[in-house]
Short mmCIF file of C-alpha atoms and ligand atoms in Angstrom, two decimals:
data_model
loop_
_atom_site.label_atom_id
_atom_site.label_comp_id
_atom_site.label_asym_id
_atom_site.label_seq_id
_atom_site.Cartn_x
_atom_site.Cartn_y
_atom_site.Cartn_z
CA UNK A 1 -83.10 94.41 -103.90
CA UNK A 2 -80.85 93.39 -106.78
CA UNK A 3 -82.46 89.98 -106.89
CA UNK A 4 -82.18 89.58 -110.63
CA UNK A 5 -78.45 90.22 -110.63
CA UNK A 6 -77.96 87.80 -107.74
CA UNK A 7 -80.00 85.09 -109.34
CA UNK A 8 -77.63 84.27 -112.15
CA UNK A 9 -79.61 81.17 -113.08
CA UNK A 10 -82.36 83.19 -114.74
CA UNK A 11 -80.23 83.77 -117.83
CA UNK A 12 -80.87 82.45 -121.31
CA UNK A 13 -80.68 78.68 -121.54
CA UNK A 14 -78.17 78.89 -124.40
CA UNK A 15 -75.44 80.32 -122.19
CA UNK A 16 -72.30 78.26 -122.25
CA UNK A 17 -71.86 75.56 -119.53
CA UNK A 18 -68.91 77.43 -118.02
CA UNK A 19 -71.12 80.45 -117.48
CA UNK A 20 -73.98 78.40 -116.09
CA UNK A 21 -71.53 76.66 -113.76
CA UNK A 22 -70.83 79.95 -112.00
CA UNK A 23 -74.44 80.81 -111.23
CA UNK A 24 -76.11 77.40 -111.02
CA UNK A 25 -78.14 76.83 -107.85
CA UNK A 26 -77.69 80.38 -106.57
CA UNK A 27 -80.98 81.71 -105.27
CA UNK A 28 -81.25 84.86 -103.18
CA UNK A 29 -83.57 83.13 -100.73
CA UNK A 30 -80.83 80.56 -100.09
CA UNK A 31 -77.72 82.71 -100.20
CA UNK A 32 -78.95 86.13 -99.04
CA UNK A 33 -76.42 88.78 -100.02
CA UNK A 34 -73.41 86.47 -99.88
CA UNK A 35 -72.12 84.48 -102.83
CA UNK A 36 -72.37 81.01 -101.32
CA UNK A 37 -75.20 79.46 -99.33
CA UNK A 38 -74.40 79.22 -95.63
CA UNK A 39 -73.71 75.79 -94.16
CA UNK A 40 -77.08 75.03 -92.58
CA UNK A 41 -76.33 72.40 -89.95
CA UNK A 42 -79.73 71.21 -88.90
CA UNK A 43 -81.68 68.22 -87.74
CA UNK A 44 -84.65 70.03 -86.22
CA UNK A 45 -86.59 72.58 -88.22
CA UNK A 46 -88.92 74.66 -86.04
CA UNK A 47 -92.53 75.49 -86.91
CA UNK A 48 -94.55 78.56 -86.01
CA UNK A 49 -97.42 76.62 -84.49
CA UNK A 50 -99.02 73.18 -84.45
CA UNK A 51 -101.05 73.93 -87.56
CA UNK A 52 -97.83 74.59 -89.48
CA UNK A 53 -96.32 71.45 -87.94
CA UNK A 54 -99.27 69.40 -89.20
CA UNK A 55 -98.83 70.77 -92.71
CA UNK A 56 -95.10 70.02 -92.76
CA UNK A 57 -95.03 66.29 -93.57
CA UNK A 58 -97.73 66.64 -96.20
CA UNK A 59 -95.77 69.25 -98.11
CA UNK A 60 -93.09 66.87 -99.30
CA UNK A 61 -91.81 69.35 -101.85
CA UNK A 62 -88.32 70.52 -102.67
CA UNK A 63 -87.18 73.72 -101.02
CA UNK A 64 -89.47 73.38 -97.97
CA UNK A 65 -88.11 73.19 -94.46
CA UNK A 66 -89.42 70.07 -92.73
CA UNK A 67 -86.77 68.03 -90.92
CA UNK A 68 -83.03 67.60 -91.34
CA UNK A 69 -83.29 64.50 -93.47
CA UNK A 70 -84.85 66.48 -96.29
CA UNK A 71 -81.94 68.88 -96.27
CA UNK A 72 -81.70 72.63 -96.06
CA UNK A 73 -80.53 75.32 -98.51
CA UNK A 74 -76.90 74.06 -98.62
CA UNK A 75 -77.92 70.68 -100.03
CA UNK A 76 -80.74 72.18 -102.08
CA UNK A 77 -78.38 74.61 -103.78
CA UNK A 78 -76.01 71.81 -104.81
CA UNK A 79 -78.84 69.60 -106.08
CA UNK A 80 -80.36 72.52 -107.96
CA UNK A 81 -76.99 73.40 -109.52
CA UNK A 82 -76.50 69.83 -110.78
CA UNK A 83 -80.03 69.83 -112.20
CA UNK A 84 -79.40 73.10 -114.05
CA UNK A 85 -76.24 71.66 -115.59
CA UNK A 86 -78.07 68.65 -117.04
CA UNK A 87 -80.31 69.85 -119.88
CA UNK A 88 -83.72 68.18 -119.70
CA UNK A 89 -83.51 67.36 -115.98
CA UNK A 90 -86.19 68.09 -113.38
CA UNK A 91 -84.28 67.24 -110.22
CA UNK A 92 -81.22 65.71 -108.54
CA UNK A 93 -81.00 63.40 -105.53
CA UNK A 94 -77.78 63.56 -103.49
CA UNK A 95 -76.34 60.39 -101.94
CA UNK A 96 -73.58 59.89 -99.36
CA UNK A 97 -71.26 58.26 -101.95
CA UNK A 98 -71.18 57.32 -105.60
CA UNK A 99 -71.85 53.69 -104.72
CA UNK A 100 -74.89 54.67 -102.66
CA UNK A 101 -76.14 56.63 -105.69
CA UNK A 102 -75.89 53.46 -107.80
CA UNK A 103 -77.64 51.41 -105.08
CA UNK A 104 -80.27 54.10 -104.51
CA UNK A 105 -81.10 54.24 -108.22
CA UNK A 106 -81.23 50.46 -108.59
CA UNK A 107 -83.45 50.08 -105.53
CA UNK A 108 -85.78 52.75 -106.91
CA UNK A 109 -86.14 51.15 -110.33
CA UNK A 110 -86.07 47.40 -109.68
CA UNK A 111 -88.39 44.91 -107.96
CA UNK A 112 -87.91 41.20 -107.17
CA UNK A 113 -88.19 39.21 -110.39
CA UNK A 114 -86.84 42.06 -112.56
CA UNK A 115 -83.80 41.83 -114.79
CA UNK A 116 -81.13 44.54 -115.08
CA UNK A 117 -78.57 44.57 -117.88
CA UNK A 118 -75.18 45.84 -116.80
CA UNK A 119 -72.28 46.87 -119.00
CA UNK A 120 -69.30 44.56 -118.66
CA UNK A 121 -67.02 47.56 -118.12
CA UNK A 122 -69.00 48.75 -115.08
CA UNK A 123 -67.20 50.11 -112.06
CA UNK A 124 -66.40 47.04 -109.96
CA UNK A 125 -68.67 47.88 -106.98
CA UNK A 126 -71.56 48.13 -109.48
CA UNK A 127 -70.78 44.60 -110.64
CA UNK A 128 -70.54 43.39 -107.05
CA UNK A 129 -73.91 45.03 -106.37
CA UNK A 130 -75.44 43.15 -109.30
CA UNK A 131 -74.13 39.83 -108.05
CA UNK A 132 -74.72 40.58 -104.36
CA UNK A 133 -77.33 43.08 -103.20
CA UNK A 134 -79.52 42.81 -106.30
CA UNK A 135 -79.23 39.00 -106.55
CA UNK A 136 -80.15 38.73 -102.85
CA UNK A 137 -83.33 40.65 -103.63
CA UNK A 138 -84.34 38.31 -106.43
CA UNK A 139 -83.19 40.68 -109.19
CA UNK A 140 -81.22 39.11 -112.04
CA UNK A 141 -78.20 40.99 -113.34
CA UNK A 142 -76.92 40.12 -116.83
CA UNK A 143 -73.71 41.55 -118.20
CA UNK A 144 -73.29 42.70 -121.79
CA UNK A 145 -70.36 43.66 -124.00
CA UNK A 146 -70.72 47.46 -124.33
CA UNK A 147 -69.44 47.35 -127.93
CA UNK A 148 -71.69 44.50 -129.13
CA UNK A 149 -75.01 46.18 -129.89
CA UNK A 150 -76.73 43.07 -131.26
CA UNK A 151 -75.62 40.93 -128.34
CA UNK A 152 -77.02 43.60 -126.00
CA UNK A 153 -80.31 43.75 -127.89
CA UNK A 154 -80.67 39.97 -127.69
CA UNK A 155 -80.48 40.04 -123.88
CA UNK A 156 -83.74 41.96 -123.36
CA UNK A 157 -86.71 40.00 -122.06
CA UNK A 158 -90.15 40.85 -120.64
CA UNK A 159 -88.66 41.35 -117.20
CA UNK A 160 -85.84 43.72 -118.20
CA UNK A 161 -86.56 46.97 -116.33
CA UNK A 162 -83.26 48.82 -116.41
CA UNK A 163 -79.82 48.95 -117.97
CA UNK A 164 -76.65 50.39 -116.45
CA UNK A 165 -74.20 52.01 -118.86
CA UNK A 166 -70.78 53.51 -118.22
CA UNK A 167 -68.96 55.46 -120.92
CA UNK A 168 -66.06 55.28 -121.06
CA UNK A 169 -65.35 52.40 -118.68
CA UNK A 170 -63.31 53.89 -115.87
CA UNK A 171 -60.58 51.23 -116.06
CA UNK A 172 -60.72 50.01 -119.66
CA UNK A 173 -61.95 53.19 -121.43
CA UNK A 174 -63.96 51.72 -124.28
CA UNK A 175 -66.74 54.10 -125.34
CA UNK A 176 -70.10 52.54 -126.10
CA UNK A 177 -72.73 54.12 -128.35
CA UNK A 178 -74.79 55.58 -125.51
CA UNK A 179 -77.58 57.06 -127.69
CA UNK A 180 -78.12 53.76 -129.48
CA UNK A 181 -78.01 51.61 -126.34
CA UNK A 182 -80.39 54.02 -124.58
CA UNK A 183 -82.77 53.94 -127.55
CA UNK A 184 -82.83 50.13 -127.57
CA UNK A 185 -83.56 50.11 -123.83
CA UNK A 186 -86.44 52.52 -124.35
CA UNK A 187 -87.85 50.37 -127.18
CA UNK A 188 -87.95 47.48 -124.73
CA UNK A 189 -89.58 49.51 -121.96
CA UNK A 190 -86.41 49.56 -119.84
CA UNK A 191 -84.94 52.60 -118.11
CA UNK A 192 -81.37 53.47 -119.05
CA UNK A 193 -79.04 54.66 -116.32
CA UNK A 194 -75.62 56.14 -117.11
CA UNK A 195 -72.70 56.33 -114.72
CA UNK A 196 -71.36 59.65 -116.05
CA UNK A 197 -68.59 60.14 -113.51
CA UNK A 198 -65.84 60.30 -116.16
CA UNK A 199 -67.25 63.06 -118.38
CA UNK A 200 -69.67 64.80 -116.01
CA UNK A 201 -72.28 67.24 -117.25
CA UNK A 202 -69.74 69.38 -119.13
CA UNK A 203 -68.36 66.49 -121.17
CA UNK A 204 -71.49 64.47 -121.86
CA UNK A 205 -75.13 65.45 -121.62
CA UNK A 206 -76.78 62.13 -120.77
CA UNK A 207 -80.46 63.08 -120.88
CA UNK A 208 -79.96 64.87 -124.21
CA UNK A 209 -78.50 61.63 -125.55
CA UNK A 210 -81.55 59.60 -124.54
CA UNK A 211 -80.48 58.28 -121.14
CA UNK A 212 -83.14 58.55 -118.43
CA UNK A 213 -81.07 58.70 -115.24
CA UNK A 214 -77.57 60.20 -115.06
CA UNK A 215 -75.56 59.42 -111.98
CA UNK A 216 -72.15 60.58 -110.84
CA UNK A 217 -69.66 60.01 -108.07
CA UNK A 218 -69.28 63.65 -106.96
CA UNK A 219 -66.34 62.29 -104.94
CA UNK A 220 -64.31 62.56 -108.14
CA UNK A 221 -64.35 65.72 -110.30
CA UNK A 222 -67.11 67.74 -108.70
CA UNK A 223 -65.53 67.56 -105.25
CA UNK A 224 -62.21 67.78 -107.05
CA UNK A 225 -60.03 68.12 -103.95
CA UNK A 226 -59.92 64.57 -102.54
CA UNK A 227 -61.70 65.58 -99.37
CA UNK A 228 -65.31 64.45 -99.65
CA UNK A 229 -67.51 61.55 -100.71
CA UNK A 230 -70.85 62.04 -102.40
CA UNK A 231 -72.99 60.84 -105.28
CA UNK A 232 -75.86 62.20 -107.33
CA UNK A 233 -78.62 61.02 -109.64
CA UNK A 234 -80.34 63.42 -112.01
CA UNK A 235 -83.50 62.69 -114.01
CA UNK A 236 -86.68 64.04 -115.57
CA UNK A 237 -89.75 64.70 -113.42
CA UNK A 238 -91.28 61.24 -113.15
CA UNK A 239 -88.09 59.33 -112.42
CA UNK A 240 -86.78 62.05 -110.16
CA UNK A 241 -89.89 61.62 -108.00
CA UNK A 242 -89.25 57.87 -107.76
CA UNK A 243 -85.58 58.30 -106.92
CA UNK A 244 -86.35 60.93 -104.32
CA UNK A 245 -89.03 58.83 -102.65
CA UNK A 246 -86.77 55.75 -102.43
CA UNK A 247 -83.91 57.83 -101.10
CA UNK A 248 -86.21 59.22 -98.41
CA UNK A 249 -87.33 55.70 -97.51
CA UNK A 250 -83.71 54.64 -97.19
CA UNK A 251 -82.99 57.68 -95.04
CA UNK A 252 -80.10 58.81 -97.22
CA UNK A 253 -78.63 62.20 -96.47
CA UNK A 254 -75.52 64.24 -97.23
CA UNK A 255 -74.01 66.60 -94.69
CA UNK A 256 -74.28 70.35 -95.31
CA UNK A 257 -70.51 70.69 -94.86
CA UNK A 258 -69.86 68.21 -97.66
CA UNK A 259 -72.54 69.82 -99.84
CA UNK A 260 -70.84 73.20 -99.42
CA UNK A 261 -67.48 71.68 -100.39
CA UNK A 262 -69.01 69.99 -103.44
CA UNK A 263 -70.64 73.25 -104.50
CA UNK A 264 -67.29 75.03 -104.15
CA UNK A 265 -65.65 72.32 -106.25
CA UNK A 266 -68.34 72.64 -108.89
CA UNK A 267 -67.57 76.33 -109.51
CA UNK A 268 -64.08 75.52 -110.79
CA UNK A 269 -64.97 72.28 -112.55
CA UNK A 270 -64.49 73.61 -116.06
CA UNK A 271 -61.01 75.10 -115.59
CA UNK A 272 -59.79 72.02 -113.76
CA UNK A 273 -61.17 69.70 -116.42
CA UNK A 274 -59.65 71.75 -119.25
CA UNK A 275 -56.24 71.66 -117.63
CA UNK A 276 -56.47 67.94 -116.81
CA UNK A 277 -57.70 67.08 -120.28
CA UNK A 278 -54.93 69.03 -122.01
CA UNK A 279 -52.27 67.49 -119.78
CA UNK A 280 -53.71 63.98 -120.14
CA UNK A 281 -53.77 64.32 -123.90
CA UNK A 282 -50.16 65.53 -123.98
CA UNK A 283 -49.08 62.63 -121.77
CA UNK A 284 -51.15 60.12 -123.78
CA UNK A 285 -49.49 61.34 -127.00
CA UNK A 286 -46.07 61.01 -125.43
CA UNK A 287 -46.76 57.51 -124.09
CA UNK A 288 -48.18 56.46 -127.45
CA UNK A 289 -44.78 57.03 -129.07
CA UNK A 290 -42.85 55.04 -126.46
CA UNK A 291 -41.53 51.54 -127.20
CA UNK A 292 -42.41 50.40 -123.65
CA UNK A 293 -46.11 51.01 -124.33
CA UNK A 294 -48.31 48.60 -126.32
CA UNK A 295 -51.54 50.60 -126.20
CA UNK A 296 -52.78 53.86 -124.74
CA UNK A 297 -56.43 53.71 -123.69
CA UNK A 298 -57.45 57.37 -123.78
CA UNK A 299 -60.63 58.21 -125.69
CA UNK A 300 -59.43 61.78 -126.33
CA UNK A 301 -56.36 60.51 -128.19
CA UNK A 302 -56.88 60.28 -131.97
CA UNK A 303 -56.48 56.66 -133.04
CA UNK A 304 -57.05 55.23 -129.56
CA UNK A 305 -59.94 52.78 -128.99
CA UNK A 306 -63.22 54.64 -128.62
CA UNK A 307 -61.91 57.91 -130.01
CA UNK A 308 -64.39 58.15 -132.90
CA UNK A 309 -67.39 57.52 -130.64
CA UNK A 310 -66.04 59.96 -128.08
CA UNK A 311 -65.49 62.65 -130.72
CA UNK A 312 -69.04 62.15 -131.99
CA UNK A 313 -70.92 62.31 -128.68
CA UNK A 314 -68.76 64.05 -126.08
CA UNK A 315 -68.04 67.75 -125.52
CA UNK A 316 -65.14 67.20 -123.14
CA UNK A 317 -62.83 64.76 -121.45
CA UNK A 318 -60.87 64.49 -118.23
CA UNK A 319 -57.51 63.40 -116.89
CA UNK A 320 -58.29 59.71 -116.35
CA UNK A 321 -56.88 57.10 -118.76
CA UNK A 322 -54.92 53.85 -118.87
CA UNK A 323 -52.08 52.35 -120.85
CA UNK A 324 -50.80 48.80 -121.31
CA UNK A 325 -47.13 47.89 -121.24
CA UNK A 326 -45.40 46.18 -124.13
CA UNK A 327 -44.30 43.01 -122.35
CA UNK A 328 -42.89 42.97 -118.88
CA UNK A 329 -44.60 41.43 -115.91
CA UNK A 330 -46.61 42.48 -112.86
CA UNK A 331 -43.44 43.13 -110.85
CA UNK A 332 -42.06 45.47 -113.55
CA UNK A 333 -45.36 47.30 -113.74
CA UNK A 334 -45.42 47.70 -109.99
CA UNK A 335 -41.82 48.97 -110.06
CA UNK A 336 -42.95 51.62 -112.54
CA UNK A 337 -45.73 52.79 -110.22
CA UNK A 338 -43.49 52.71 -107.16
CA UNK A 339 -40.84 54.77 -109.00
CA UNK A 340 -43.24 57.61 -109.79
CA UNK A 341 -42.50 60.60 -107.58
CA UNK A 342 -45.33 62.94 -108.53
CA UNK A 343 -48.15 60.39 -108.66
CA UNK A 344 -49.79 59.20 -105.48
CA UNK A 345 -50.73 55.53 -105.26
CA UNK A 346 -54.36 55.33 -104.30
CA UNK A 347 -57.93 54.80 -105.36
CA UNK A 348 -60.27 57.48 -106.52
CA UNK A 349 -59.45 60.12 -109.11
CA UNK A 350 -60.50 63.57 -110.29
CA UNK A 351 -58.63 65.40 -107.54
CA UNK A 352 -56.02 68.13 -108.09
CA UNK A 353 -53.20 65.64 -107.49
CA UNK A 354 -52.07 62.96 -109.92
CA UNK A 355 -52.57 59.30 -109.03
CA UNK A 356 -51.51 55.93 -110.46
CA UNK A 357 -52.88 52.41 -109.85
CA UNK A 358 -52.44 49.03 -111.55
CA UNK A 359 -55.17 48.47 -114.15
CA UNK A 360 -55.91 44.82 -114.85
CA UNK A 361 -59.62 44.63 -115.61
CA UNK A 362 -59.54 40.96 -116.68
CA UNK A 363 -60.96 39.68 -113.35
CA UNK A 364 -63.70 42.31 -113.51
CA UNK A 365 -65.14 41.22 -116.83
CA UNK A 366 -67.29 38.28 -117.70
CA UNK A 367 -68.60 38.56 -121.27
CA UNK A 368 -66.25 40.78 -123.29
CA UNK A 369 -62.58 40.42 -124.16
CA UNK A 370 -59.94 42.65 -122.67
CA UNK A 371 -57.48 44.20 -123.36
CA UNK A 372 -57.80 45.43 -126.95
CA UNK A 373 -54.31 44.28 -127.91
CA UNK A 374 -53.18 40.92 -129.27
CA UNK A 375 -51.63 38.33 -127.01
CA UNK A 376 -52.57 36.50 -123.85
CA UNK A 377 -54.54 38.85 -121.55
CA UNK A 378 -52.81 37.23 -118.59
CA UNK A 379 -49.50 38.69 -119.87
CA UNK A 380 -50.81 42.25 -120.21
CA UNK A 381 -50.16 44.75 -117.49
CA UNK A 382 -51.75 48.14 -117.36
CA UNK A 383 -51.59 51.33 -115.34
CA UNK A 384 -54.37 53.82 -114.79
CA UNK A 385 -53.31 57.43 -114.44
CA UNK A 386 -55.42 60.23 -113.01
CA UNK A 387 -53.76 63.39 -114.25
CA UNK A 388 -53.99 66.29 -111.82
CA UNK A 389 -53.10 69.96 -112.03
CA UNK A 390 -49.29 69.65 -111.92
CA UNK A 391 -47.31 70.92 -114.90
CA UNK A 392 -47.50 68.26 -117.62
CA UNK A 393 -43.79 68.63 -118.45
CA UNK A 394 -42.93 67.59 -114.89
CA UNK A 395 -45.37 64.68 -115.07
CA UNK A 396 -43.83 63.47 -118.34
CA UNK A 397 -40.32 63.71 -116.89
CA UNK A 398 -41.50 61.70 -113.89
CA UNK A 399 -43.07 59.04 -116.11
CA UNK A 400 -39.90 58.88 -118.21
CA UNK A 401 -37.69 58.12 -115.20
CA UNK A 402 -40.22 55.53 -113.96
CA UNK A 403 -40.17 53.84 -117.39
CA UNK A 404 -36.44 53.45 -116.93
CA UNK A 405 -37.15 51.65 -113.64
CA UNK A 406 -39.65 49.43 -115.46
CA UNK A 407 -37.15 48.55 -118.21
CA UNK A 408 -34.04 48.42 -116.02
CA UNK A 409 -34.99 45.38 -114.02
CA UNK A 410 -37.45 43.83 -116.48
C1 PLP B 501 -65.52 56.16 -107.78
C2 PLP B 501 -66.60 55.76 -108.71
C3 PLP B 501 -67.88 55.47 -108.23
C4 PLP B 501 -68.21 55.41 -106.76
O1 PLP B 501 -68.02 56.58 -106.07
P1 PLP B 501 -67.71 56.58 -104.49
O2 PLP B 501 -68.05 57.98 -104.09
O3 PLP B 501 -66.28 56.22 -104.33
O4 PLP B 501 -68.64 55.58 -103.84
C5 PLP B 501 -68.85 55.15 -109.14
N1 PLP B 501 -68.59 55.11 -110.46
C6 PLP B 501 -67.37 55.38 -110.95
C7 PLP B 501 -67.15 55.32 -112.42
C8 PLP B 501 -66.33 55.70 -110.09
O5 PLP B 501 -65.11 55.93 -110.57
#
């Protein structure tokens, strides 16, 4: 048996992420002789005898067959791969969507009477959860300006149990000082949670930077092909056990078919991200020089808001960024988006195809100013681009003709 060669995860821990990406989660007992784990479609797991059946529920350990809700090797391989990619992690819980990952983590960490601090640039459904689900359960959600460290520190109280960070914000792209905000949370006995969907494990290592729970919408880059919905939360041993238990109590499950697709997406994550990042940077540079554009919000772009913090803490980027028009109105901005031929109009991002949506985060903020350009925020109109795998020269040509549509009738 060439078990050692098959089990690529046994290599030195200092191997590069791209190398670890290829072998992560591959165990001979899960894959056999084939490269990928089979799609184990299963609700019932059968036992040898009643004695084994009686042992089953007590052995609530990873990698043990029990019942469909605890998964089978397809889901285990994906969870294991995500754990291996997050240095310092002990385990990963999979959720049926990114939003259910956020809810699952919050419901694991918070009790009635607790306070959670949430970054003002949080993904809108996270904000809605704070004001809806969590408020309904007697949990208080307070928003903070991600760039105002002292204001954030001043919000902690005896009942603050958790903070939710997002860096960069997925609409407004400011980059907070994650290590510092996580350290302050820890000093106050609160657990820091990072929505790391933008950078993923290749671009930002959350646990290494002091965060205690790293969650992602796998729907975006890990899936990468706009055909599945899933979320994940990765943590050290103690918190992983809490997350896993709460997820089991909620009965959350991901299908083996989707897990197999996510695992397939994961294998090519690095090459897709490199291409997207290079293209996004080229397009951001080009937009930055255009008279129609007041501000490009792309942390990878030198001089853009958040660039210095990004350069200090991050090891990679992605294709998602925004820009704000110089003047114009909502109708002109919408004409621009409608004139794009190569960009789909739709939510989500991180797929192989480019997308564009209006980006006006003003209604989604409560304590911090936006956008980072002078003038009345109500007169500022933005666009968020998710750059896919098309040739960047074609994307730039497409944007150029759409800018003419924006200007023509403005
Ligand atoms: C899309 C997204 C989510 C939610 O993921 P779904 O799978 O769509 O529920 C969470 N956080 C961020 C930053 C996202 O962009």
